[in-house]
Amino acid sequence: MSFIITLVCGVTPVAADEACTQTTHDQIDYVVCRFDPQRDDIRLFLNNDDGEPYGHFNWVNEALAKKGETLVFAMNAGMYHEDRSPVGLYVGAEQKAGEIKYLLNENDGPGNFHLKPNGVFYVTGRGDAAIQETQKFKGVCGQLFRYATQSGPMLVIDNEIHPRFLSDSDSLKRRNGVGVTENGEVIFALADTPVRFYDFAMFFRDELNTPNALYLDGTISRLYAPELNRNDPGVAMGPIVGVVVKND
């Protein structure tokens, strides 16, 4: 069962056919996955019923199978500590109504998470999705939201590239992120070719047409997309974003 902070209501999941596609832009190979939050059941996962981190896509899928559900897409969904606990705000499927264990992180510090502005990706109780800068998100904290993950840096902020990104940076890594279009479509993208922040942000803004986009992580970026025969292996993850369907 999933809950909304301050309100609970149900969502009927429907599979998104061929949600994920492969594309190449400026010699960078990407996987792009598109979902309609009004139709597709987007969830966030962290810990199992025993309070232990799922860590891997298969373990999320096994837990869902016991409830008659199936994972049809997943991706790592934000930065985490060594114990796999989120660095910032996290509201997921395992939490009880009204419970927020991992709070909004406004601290300064090292690393990409603190390359401000950072931001929050969230899904509301009405089935809308949005991305807000952390400071702007504080204004919607009292509203209804079902899932949320804080990460950083923001890639695109109101159609502007993050001001700290350099077009000639030599930091090239596999990266993944999420953007939301003006009509509310949620787009996840993973760069299979190492890419700099600036080019990754440009891809979200100019090719995917997302006025706001959020970086989720790099190097450890992983994807679960059965239609592409993708179930990327690796070390245990922290937060995981997924799309779920009910079994027939």
PDB file of C-alpha atoms in Angstrom:
ATOM      1  CA  MET A   1       0.000   0.000   0.000  1.00  0.00           C
ATOM      2  CA  SER A   2       1.273   3.478  -0.796  1.00  0.00           C
ATOM      3  CA  PHE A   3       0.403   6.623   1.118  1.00  0.00           C
ATOM      4  CA  ILE A   4       0.178  10.327   0.502  1.00  0.00           C
ATOM      5  CA  ILE A   5       1.559  12.725   3.041  1.00  0.00           C
ATOM      6  CA  THR A   6      -1.580  14.249   4.695  1.00  0.00           C
ATOM      7  CA  LEU A   7      -3.936  12.302   2.400  1.00  0.00           C
ATOM      8  CA  VAL A   8      -4.340   8.802   1.009  1.00  0.00           C
ATOM      9  CA  CYS A   9      -5.899   7.889  -2.319  1.00  0.00           C
ATOM     10  CA  GLY A  10      -5.483   5.123  -4.864  1.00  0.00           C
ATOM     11  CA  VAL A  11      -3.873   5.011  -8.281  1.00  0.00           C
ATOM     12  CA  THR A  12      -4.643   2.390 -10.883  1.00  0.00           C
ATOM     13  CA  PRO A  13      -1.452   1.507 -12.756  1.00  0.00           C
ATOM     14  CA  VAL A  14      -1.404   0.842 -16.473  1.00  0.00           C
ATOM     15  CA  ALA A  15       1.640  -0.382 -18.362  1.00  0.00           C
ATOM     16  CA  ALA A  16       3.334   2.087 -20.633  1.00  0.00           C
ATOM     17  CA  ASP A  17       4.081   0.272 -23.888  1.00  0.00           C
ATOM     18  CA  GLU A  18       7.632   0.719 -25.153  1.00  0.00           C
ATOM     19  CA  ALA A  19       8.302   3.423 -22.595  1.00  0.00           C
ATOM     20  CA  CYS A  20      12.077   3.225 -23.027  1.00  0.00           C
ATOM     21  CA  THR A  21      13.967   3.931 -26.225  1.00  0.00           C
ATOM     22  CA  GLN A  22      17.625   4.227 -27.181  1.00  0.00           C
ATOM     23  CA  THR A  23      18.909   7.321 -28.929  1.00  0.00           C
ATOM     24  CA  THR A  24      22.197   9.013 -29.791  1.00  0.00           C
ATOM     25  CA  HIS A  25      22.736  12.766 -29.582  1.00  0.00           C
ATOM     26  CA  ASP A  26      26.052  14.538 -30.164  1.00  0.00           C
ATOM     27  CA  GLN A  27      27.778  11.129 -30.109  1.00  0.00           C
ATOM     28  CA  ILE A  28      26.367  10.327 -26.657  1.00  0.00           C
ATOM     29  CA  ASP A  29      24.266   7.168 -26.293  1.00  0.00           C
ATOM     30  CA  TYR A  30      21.182   7.613 -24.128  1.00  0.00           C
ATOM     31  CA  VAL A  31      18.263   5.556 -22.913  1.00  0.00           C
ATOM     32  CA  VAL A  32      15.145   7.697 -22.544  1.00  0.00           C
ATOM     33  CA  CYS A  33      12.047   6.479 -20.672  1.00  0.00           C
ATOM     34  CA  ARG A  34       8.782   8.431 -20.752  1.00  0.00           C
ATOM     35  CA  PHE A  35       5.825   8.100 -18.401  1.00  0.00           C
ATOM     36  CA  ASP A  36       2.498   9.799 -17.787  1.00  0.00           C
ATOM     37  CA  PRO A  37       2.077  10.164 -14.002  1.00  0.00           C
ATOM     38  CA  GLN A  38      -1.693  10.358 -14.462  1.00  0.00           C
ATOM     39  CA  ARG A  39      -1.632   6.885 -16.001  1.00  0.00           C
ATOM     40  CA  ASP A  40       1.581   5.193 -14.904  1.00  0.00           C
ATOM     41  CA  ASP A  41       2.159   4.215 -11.282  1.00  0.00           C
ATOM     42  CA  ILE A  42       5.468   5.915 -10.446  1.00  0.00           C
ATOM     43  CA  ARG A  43       6.817   4.963  -7.014  1.00  0.00           C
ATOM     44  CA  LEU A  44       9.924   5.390  -4.889  1.00  0.00           C
ATOM     45  CA  PHE A  45      11.490   2.518  -2.967  1.00  0.00           C
ATOM     46  CA  LEU A  46      14.147   2.332  -0.273  1.00  0.00           C
ATOM     47  CA  ASN A  47      13.586  -0.281   2.457  1.00  0.00           C
ATOM     48  CA  ASN A  48      11.776  -3.618   2.562  1.00  0.00           C
ATOM     49  CA  ASP A  49       9.268  -4.691   5.218  1.00  0.00           C
ATOM     50  CA  ASP A  50      12.152  -5.550   7.560  1.00  0.00           C
ATOM     51  CA  GLY A  51      13.585  -2.056   7.277  1.00  0.00           C
ATOM     52  CA  GLU A  52      16.556  -3.182   5.186  1.00  0.00           C
ATOM     53  CA  PRO A  53      17.503  -1.410   1.936  1.00  0.00           C
ATOM     54  CA  TYR A  54      16.337  -3.162  -1.210  1.00  0.00           C
ATOM     55  CA  GLY A  55      19.600  -2.230  -2.878  1.00  0.00           C
ATOM     56  CA  HIS A  56      18.822  -3.999  -6.161  1.00  0.00           C
ATOM     57  CA  PHE A  57      16.031  -3.937  -8.734  1.00  0.00           C
ATOM     58  CA  ASN A  58      15.383  -7.673  -8.437  1.00  0.00           C
ATOM     59  CA  TRP A  59      14.638  -7.399  -4.736  1.00  0.00           C
ATOM     60  CA  VAL A  60      12.090  -4.672  -5.370  1.00  0.00           C
ATOM     61  CA  ASN A  61      10.472  -6.845  -8.023  1.00  0.00           C
ATOM     62  CA  GLU A  62      10.384  -9.866  -5.705  1.00  0.00           C
ATOM     63  CA  ALA A  63       8.624  -7.832  -3.018  1.00  0.00           C
ATOM     64  CA  LEU A  64       6.097  -6.508  -5.534  1.00  0.00           C
ATOM     65  CA  ALA A  65       5.409 -10.008  -6.868  1.00  0.00           C
ATOM     66  CA  LYS A  66       4.122 -11.019  -3.428  1.00  0.00           C
ATOM     67  CA  LYS A  67       1.492  -8.294  -3.807  1.00  0.00           C
ATOM     68  CA  GLY A  68       0.519  -9.279  -7.352  1.00  0.00           C
ATOM     69  CA  GLU A  69       2.497  -6.479  -8.980  1.00  0.00           C
ATOM     70  CA  THR A  70       5.438  -6.191 -11.374  1.00  0.00           C
ATOM     71  CA  LEU A  71       8.232  -3.676 -11.829  1.00  0.00           C
ATOM     72  CA  VAL A  72       8.354  -2.522 -15.470  1.00  0.00           C
ATOM     73  CA  PHE A  73      10.975   0.220 -15.114  1.00  0.00           C
ATOM     74  CA  ALA A  74      13.453   1.335 -12.470  1.00  0.00           C
ATOM     75  CA  MET A  75      16.454   3.587 -11.965  1.00  0.00           C
ATOM     76  CA  ASN A  76      18.582   4.774  -9.064  1.00  0.00           C
ATOM     77  CA  ALA A  77      16.883   7.847  -7.632  1.00  0.00           C
ATOM     78  CA  GLY A  78      19.136  10.132  -5.653  1.00  0.00           C
ATOM     79  CA  MET A  79      22.288  10.237  -3.577  1.00  0.00           C
ATOM     80  CA  TYR A  80      22.762   8.203  -0.430  1.00  0.00           C
ATOM     81  CA  HIS A  81      25.140   7.539   2.446  1.00  0.00           C
ATOM     82  CA  GLU A  82      27.208   4.373   2.945  1.00  0.00           C
ATOM     83  CA  ASP A  83      24.293   2.781   4.825  1.00  0.00           C
ATOM     84  CA  ARG A  84      22.101   3.528   1.749  1.00  0.00           C
ATOM     85  CA  SER A  85      20.036   6.129   3.613  1.00  0.00           C
ATOM     86  CA  PRO A  86      19.125   9.195   1.512  1.00  0.00           C
ATOM     87  CA  VAL A  87      21.243  12.338   1.740  1.00  0.00           C
ATOM     88  CA  GLY A  88      18.133  14.516   1.483  1.00  0.00           C
ATOM     89  CA  LEU A  89      14.351  14.409   1.512  1.00  0.00           C
ATOM     90  CA  TYR A  90      12.815  11.054   0.725  1.00  0.00           C
ATOM     91  CA  VAL A  91       9.192   9.922   0.795  1.00  0.00           C
ATOM     92  CA  GLY A  92       8.629   6.397  -0.500  1.00  0.00           C
ATOM     93  CA  ALA A  93       6.277   3.475  -0.836  1.00  0.00           C
ATOM     94  CA  GLU A  94       7.267   1.915   2.490  1.00  0.00           C
ATOM     95  CA  GLN A  95       6.380   4.911   4.645  1.00  0.00           C
ATOM     96  CA  LYS A  96       3.213   5.294   6.667  1.00  0.00           C
ATOM     97  CA  ALA A  97       0.754   8.109   6.114  1.00  0.00           C
ATOM     98  CA  GLY A  98       2.127  11.368   7.485  1.00  0.00           C
ATOM     99  CA  GLU A  99       5.610   9.953   8.091  1.00  0.00           C
ATOM    100  CA  ILE A 100       8.683  11.758   6.773  1.00  0.00           C
ATOM    101  CA  LYS A 101      11.840  10.159   8.135  1.00  0.00           C
ATOM    102  CA  TYR A 102      14.352  11.750   5.768  1.00  0.00           C
ATOM    103  CA  LEU A 103      13.966  15.530   5.829  1.00  0.00           C
ATOM    104  CA  LEU A 104      14.780  18.259   3.339  1.00  0.00           C
ATOM    105  CA  ASN A 105      18.531  18.919   3.337  1.00  0.00           C
ATOM    106  CA  GLU A 106      19.457  22.590   2.933  1.00  0.00           C
ATOM    107  CA  ASN A 107      23.017  22.252   4.229  1.00  0.00           C
ATOM    108  CA  ASP A 108      26.126  23.337   2.386  1.00  0.00           C
ATOM    109  CA  GLY A 109      28.798  20.751   1.759  1.00  0.00           C
ATOM    110  CA  PRO A 110      30.994  18.966  -0.768  1.00  0.00           C
ATOM    111  CA  GLY A 111      29.910  16.811  -3.684  1.00  0.00           C
ATOM    112  CA  ASN A 112      27.292  17.033  -6.393  1.00  0.00           C
ATOM    113  CA  PHE A 113      24.320  16.987  -4.026  1.00  0.00           C
ATOM    114  CA  HIS A 114      25.444  20.339  -2.611  1.00  0.00           C
ATOM    115  CA  LEU A 115      26.178  21.923  -6.002  1.00  0.00           C
ATOM    116  CA  LYS A 116      23.330  24.371  -5.550  1.00  0.00           C
ATOM    117  CA  PRO A 117      20.710  24.851  -6.584  1.00  0.00           C
ATOM    118  CA  ASN A 118      19.708  21.262  -5.967  1.00  0.00           C
ATOM    119  CA  GLY A 119      16.106  20.126  -6.068  1.00  0.00           C
ATOM    120  CA  VAL A 120      13.263  17.703  -5.474  1.00  0.00           C
ATOM    121  CA  PHE A 121      11.351  15.416  -7.833  1.00  0.00           C
ATOM    122  CA  TYR A 122       7.915  14.581  -6.473  1.00  0.00           C
ATOM    123  CA  VAL A 123       4.559  13.058  -7.374  1.00  0.00           C
ATOM    124  CA  THR A 124       1.441  14.576  -5.842  1.00  0.00           C
ATOM    125  CA  GLY A 125      -1.659  12.883  -4.530  1.00  0.00           C
ATOM    126  CA  ARG A 126      -3.474  13.978  -7.687  1.00  0.00           C
ATOM    127  CA  GLY A 127      -0.990  12.098  -9.845  1.00  0.00           C
ATOM    128  CA  ASP A 128       0.899  15.168 -11.043  1.00  0.00           C
ATOM    129  CA  ALA A 129       4.701  15.201 -11.121  1.00  0.00           C
ATOM    130  CA  ALA A 130       7.019  18.168 -10.740  1.00  0.00           C
ATOM    131  CA  ILE A 131      10.601  19.221 -10.091  1.00  0.00           C
ATOM    132  CA  GLN A 132      11.382  22.219  -7.911  1.00  0.00           C
ATOM    133  CA  GLU A 133      14.533  23.848  -6.629  1.00  0.00           C
ATOM    134  CA  THR A 134      14.946  22.993  -2.949  1.00  0.00           C
ATOM    135  CA  GLN A 135      14.199  26.555  -1.827  1.00  0.00           C
ATOM    136  CA  LYS A 136      11.042  26.738  -3.954  1.00  0.00           C
ATOM    137  CA  PHE A 137       9.974  23.276  -2.844  1.00  0.00           C
ATOM    138  CA  LYS A 138       9.759  24.541   0.735  1.00  0.00           C
ATOM    139  CA  GLY A 139       6.680  26.425  -0.410  1.00  0.00           C
ATOM    140  CA  VAL A 140       4.862  23.236  -1.450  1.00  0.00           C
ATOM    141  CA  CYS A 141       5.902  21.066   1.503  1.00  0.00           C
ATOM    142  CA  GLY A 142       2.495  21.506   3.118  1.00  0.00           C
ATOM    143  CA  GLN A 143       0.673  20.371  -0.006  1.00  0.00           C
ATOM    144  CA  LEU A 144      -0.193  16.804  -0.911  1.00  0.00           C
ATOM    145  CA  PHE A 145       2.547  14.598  -2.280  1.00  0.00           C
ATOM    146  CA  ARG A 146       2.846  10.858  -2.485  1.00  0.00           C
ATOM    147  CA  TYR A 147       6.514  10.395  -3.360  1.00  0.00           C
ATOM    148  CA  ALA A 148       9.558  12.657  -3.253  1.00  0.00           C
ATOM    149  CA  THR A 149      13.325  12.426  -3.632  1.00  0.00           C
ATOM    150  CA  GLN A 150      15.848  15.233  -3.211  1.00  0.00           C
ATOM    151  CA  SER A 151      19.031  15.212  -5.242  1.00  0.00           C
ATOM    152  CA  GLY A 152      21.440  17.569  -6.884  1.00  0.00           C
ATOM    153  CA  PRO A 153      22.414  19.492  -8.740  1.00  0.00           C
ATOM    154  CA  MET A 154      19.475  20.743 -10.742  1.00  0.00           C
ATOM    155  CA  LEU A 155      20.271  20.290 -14.429  1.00  0.00           C
ATOM    156  CA  VAL A 156      17.732  22.719 -15.871  1.00  0.00           C
ATOM    157  CA  ILE A 157      16.040  25.498 -13.892  1.00  0.00           C
ATOM    158  CA  ASP A 158      13.126  27.233 -15.609  1.00  0.00           C
ATOM    159  CA  ASN A 159      14.726  26.568 -19.016  1.00  0.00           C
ATOM    160  CA  GLU A 160      18.155  27.761 -17.868  1.00  0.00           C
ATOM    161  CA  ILE A 161      21.211  25.508 -17.573  1.00  0.00           C
ATOM    162  CA  HIS A 162      22.666  25.273 -14.050  1.00  0.00           C
ATOM    163  CA  PRO A 163      24.985  28.306 -13.723  1.00  0.00           C
ATOM    164  CA  ARG A 164      27.911  26.247 -12.401  1.00  0.00           C
ATOM    165  CA  PHE A 165      28.128  23.922 -15.408  1.00  0.00           C
ATOM    166  CA  LEU A 166      31.049  24.380 -17.815  1.00  0.00           C
ATOM    167  CA  SER A 167      30.743  23.619 -21.524  1.00  0.00           C
ATOM    168  CA  ASP A 168      34.413  22.561 -21.636  1.00  0.00           C
ATOM    169  CA  SER A 169      34.525  20.533 -18.410  1.00  0.00           C
ATOM    170  CA  ASP A 170      36.698  17.404 -18.502  1.00  0.00           C
ATOM    171  CA  SER A 171      34.500  15.566 -15.953  1.00  0.00           C
ATOM    172  CA  LEU A 172      32.888  12.860 -18.099  1.00  0.00           C
ATOM    173  CA  LYS A 173      30.741  10.215 -16.375  1.00  0.00           C
ATOM    174  CA  ARG A 174      27.757   7.975 -16.948  1.00  0.00           C
ATOM    175  CA  ARG A 175      24.873   9.996 -15.558  1.00  0.00           C
ATOM    176  CA  ASN A 176      21.143   9.716 -15.027  1.00  0.00           C
ATOM    177  CA  GLY A 177      18.443  12.242 -14.296  1.00  0.00           C
ATOM    178  CA  VAL A 178      14.764  13.100 -14.522  1.00  0.00           C
ATOM    179  CA  GLY A 179      12.873  15.929 -16.174  1.00  0.00           C
ATOM    180  CA  VAL A 180       9.237  16.993 -16.369  1.00  0.00           C
ATOM    181  CA  THR A 181       7.770  18.564 -19.508  1.00  0.00           C
ATOM    182  CA  GLU A 182       5.335  21.469 -19.568  1.00  0.00           C
ATOM    183  CA  ASN A 183       2.467  19.027 -20.124  1.00  0.00           C
ATOM    184  CA  GLY A 184       3.484  16.937 -17.110  1.00  0.00           C
ATOM    185  CA  GLU A 185       5.226  14.018 -18.795  1.00  0.00           C
ATOM    186  CA  VAL A 186       8.023  12.507 -16.681  1.00  0.00           C
ATOM    187  CA  ILE A 187      11.190  11.675 -18.622  1.00  0.00           C
ATOM    188  CA  PHE A 188      14.058   9.660 -17.193  1.00  0.00           C
ATOM    189  CA  ALA A 189      17.348   9.566 -19.088  1.00  0.00           C
ATOM    190  CA  LEU A 190      20.573   7.637 -18.611  1.00  0.00           C
ATOM    191  CA  ALA A 191      23.758   8.405 -20.533  1.00  0.00           C
ATOM    192  CA  ASP A 192      25.524   5.149 -21.372  1.00  0.00           C
ATOM    193  CA  THR A 193      28.384   7.201 -22.818  1.00  0.00           C
ATOM    194  CA  PRO A 194      30.300   9.355 -20.310  1.00  0.00           C
ATOM    195  CA  VAL A 195      29.008  12.915 -20.554  1.00  0.00           C
ATOM    196  CA  ARG A 196      29.713  16.265 -18.876  1.00  0.00           C
ATOM    197  CA  PHE A 197      27.035  17.990 -16.809  1.00  0.00           C
ATOM    198  CA  TYR A 198      26.603  20.795 -19.332  1.00  0.00           C
ATOM    199  CA  ASP A 199      25.852  18.490 -22.263  1.00  0.00           C
ATOM    200  CA  PHE A 200      23.570  16.309 -20.150  1.00  0.00           C
ATOM    201  CA  ALA A 201      21.577  19.373 -19.114  1.00  0.00           C
ATOM    202  CA  MET A 202      21.410  20.598 -22.723  1.00  0.00           C
ATOM    203  CA  PHE A 203      20.007  17.221 -23.761  1.00  0.00           C
ATOM    204  CA  PHE A 204      17.214  17.522 -21.208  1.00  0.00           C
ATOM    205  CA  ARG A 205      16.393  21.108 -22.137  1.00  0.00           C
ATOM    206  CA  ASP A 206      16.761  21.134 -25.915  1.00  0.00           C
ATOM    207  CA  GLU A 207      16.042  17.548 -26.956  1.00  0.00           C
ATOM    208  CA  LEU A 208      13.656  16.321 -24.255  1.00  0.00           C
ATOM    209  CA  ASN A 209      12.024  19.748 -23.799  1.00  0.00           C
ATOM    210  CA  THR A 210      11.980  19.678 -20.017  1.00  0.00           C
ATOM    211  CA  PRO A 211      12.048  23.186 -18.485  1.00  0.00           C
ATOM    212  CA  ASN A 212      13.131  21.638 -15.184  1.00  0.00           C
ATOM    213  CA  ALA A 213      15.372  18.609 -14.757  1.00  0.00           C
ATOM    214  CA  LEU A 214      17.226  17.048 -11.828  1.00  0.00           C
ATOM    215  CA  TYR A 215      20.442  15.054 -11.683  1.00  0.00           C
ATOM    216  CA  LEU A 216      20.023  11.735  -9.878  1.00  0.00           C
ATOM    217  CA  ASP A 217      23.589  10.373  -9.842  1.00  0.00           C
ATOM    218  CA  GLY A 218      26.616   9.424 -11.892  1.00  0.00           C
ATOM    219  CA  THR A 219      29.070   6.547 -12.262  1.00  0.00           C
ATOM    220  CA  ILE A 220      26.742   4.170 -10.373  1.00  0.00           C
ATOM    221  CA  SER A 221      23.820   5.046 -12.685  1.00  0.00           C
ATOM    222  CA  ARG A 222      21.749   1.954 -13.419  1.00  0.00           C
ATOM    223  CA  LEU A 223      18.628   1.023 -15.345  1.00  0.00           C
ATOM    224  CA  TYR A 224      15.958  -1.664 -15.240  1.00  0.00           C
ATOM    225  CA  ALA A 225      14.077  -1.787 -18.553  1.00  0.00           C
ATOM    226  CA  PRO A 226      12.884  -5.288 -19.526  1.00  0.00           C
ATOM    227  CA  GLU A 227      11.878  -4.228 -23.055  1.00  0.00           C
ATOM    228  CA  LEU A 228      15.536  -3.350 -23.674  1.00  0.00           C
ATOM    229  CA  ASN A 229      16.824  -6.417 -21.810  1.00  0.00           C
ATOM    230  CA  ARG A 230      18.369  -4.081 -19.241  1.00  0.00           C
ATOM    231  CA  ASN A 231      18.812  -5.078 -15.602  1.00  0.00           C
ATOM    232  CA  ASP A 232      22.086  -3.340 -14.822  1.00  0.00           C
ATOM    233  CA  PRO A 233      24.175  -5.032 -12.101  1.00  0.00           C
ATOM    234  CA  GLY A 234      26.258  -3.243  -9.506  1.00  0.00           C
ATOM    235  CA  VAL A 235      26.668  -2.402  -5.847  1.00  0.00           C
ATOM    236  CA  ALA A 236      23.605  -1.949  -3.649  1.00  0.00           C
ATOM    237  CA  MET A 237      21.747   1.323  -4.229  1.00  0.00           C
ATOM    238  CA  GLY A 238      19.842   3.684  -1.970  1.00  0.00           C
ATOM    239  CA  PRO A 239      16.574   5.195  -3.274  1.00  0.00           C
ATOM    240  CA  ILE A 240      15.088   3.575  -6.378  1.00  0.00           C
ATOM    241  CA  VAL A 241      12.389   5.034  -8.621  1.00  0.00           C
ATOM    242  CA  GLY A 242      10.175   2.569 -10.449  1.00  0.00           C
ATOM    243  CA  VAL A 243       6.997   2.132 -12.433  1.00  0.00           C
ATOM    244  CA  VAL A 244       4.678  -0.649 -11.298  1.00  0.00           C
ATOM    245  CA  VAL A 245       1.795  -2.531 -12.917  1.00  0.00           C
ATOM    246  CA  LYS A 246      -0.700  -4.940 -11.427  1.00  0.00           C
ATOM    247  CA  ASN A 247      -0.475  -8.510 -12.663  1.00  0.00           C
ATOM    248  CA  ASP A 248      -3.380  -9.839 -14.713  1.00  0.00           C
TER     249      ASP A 248
END
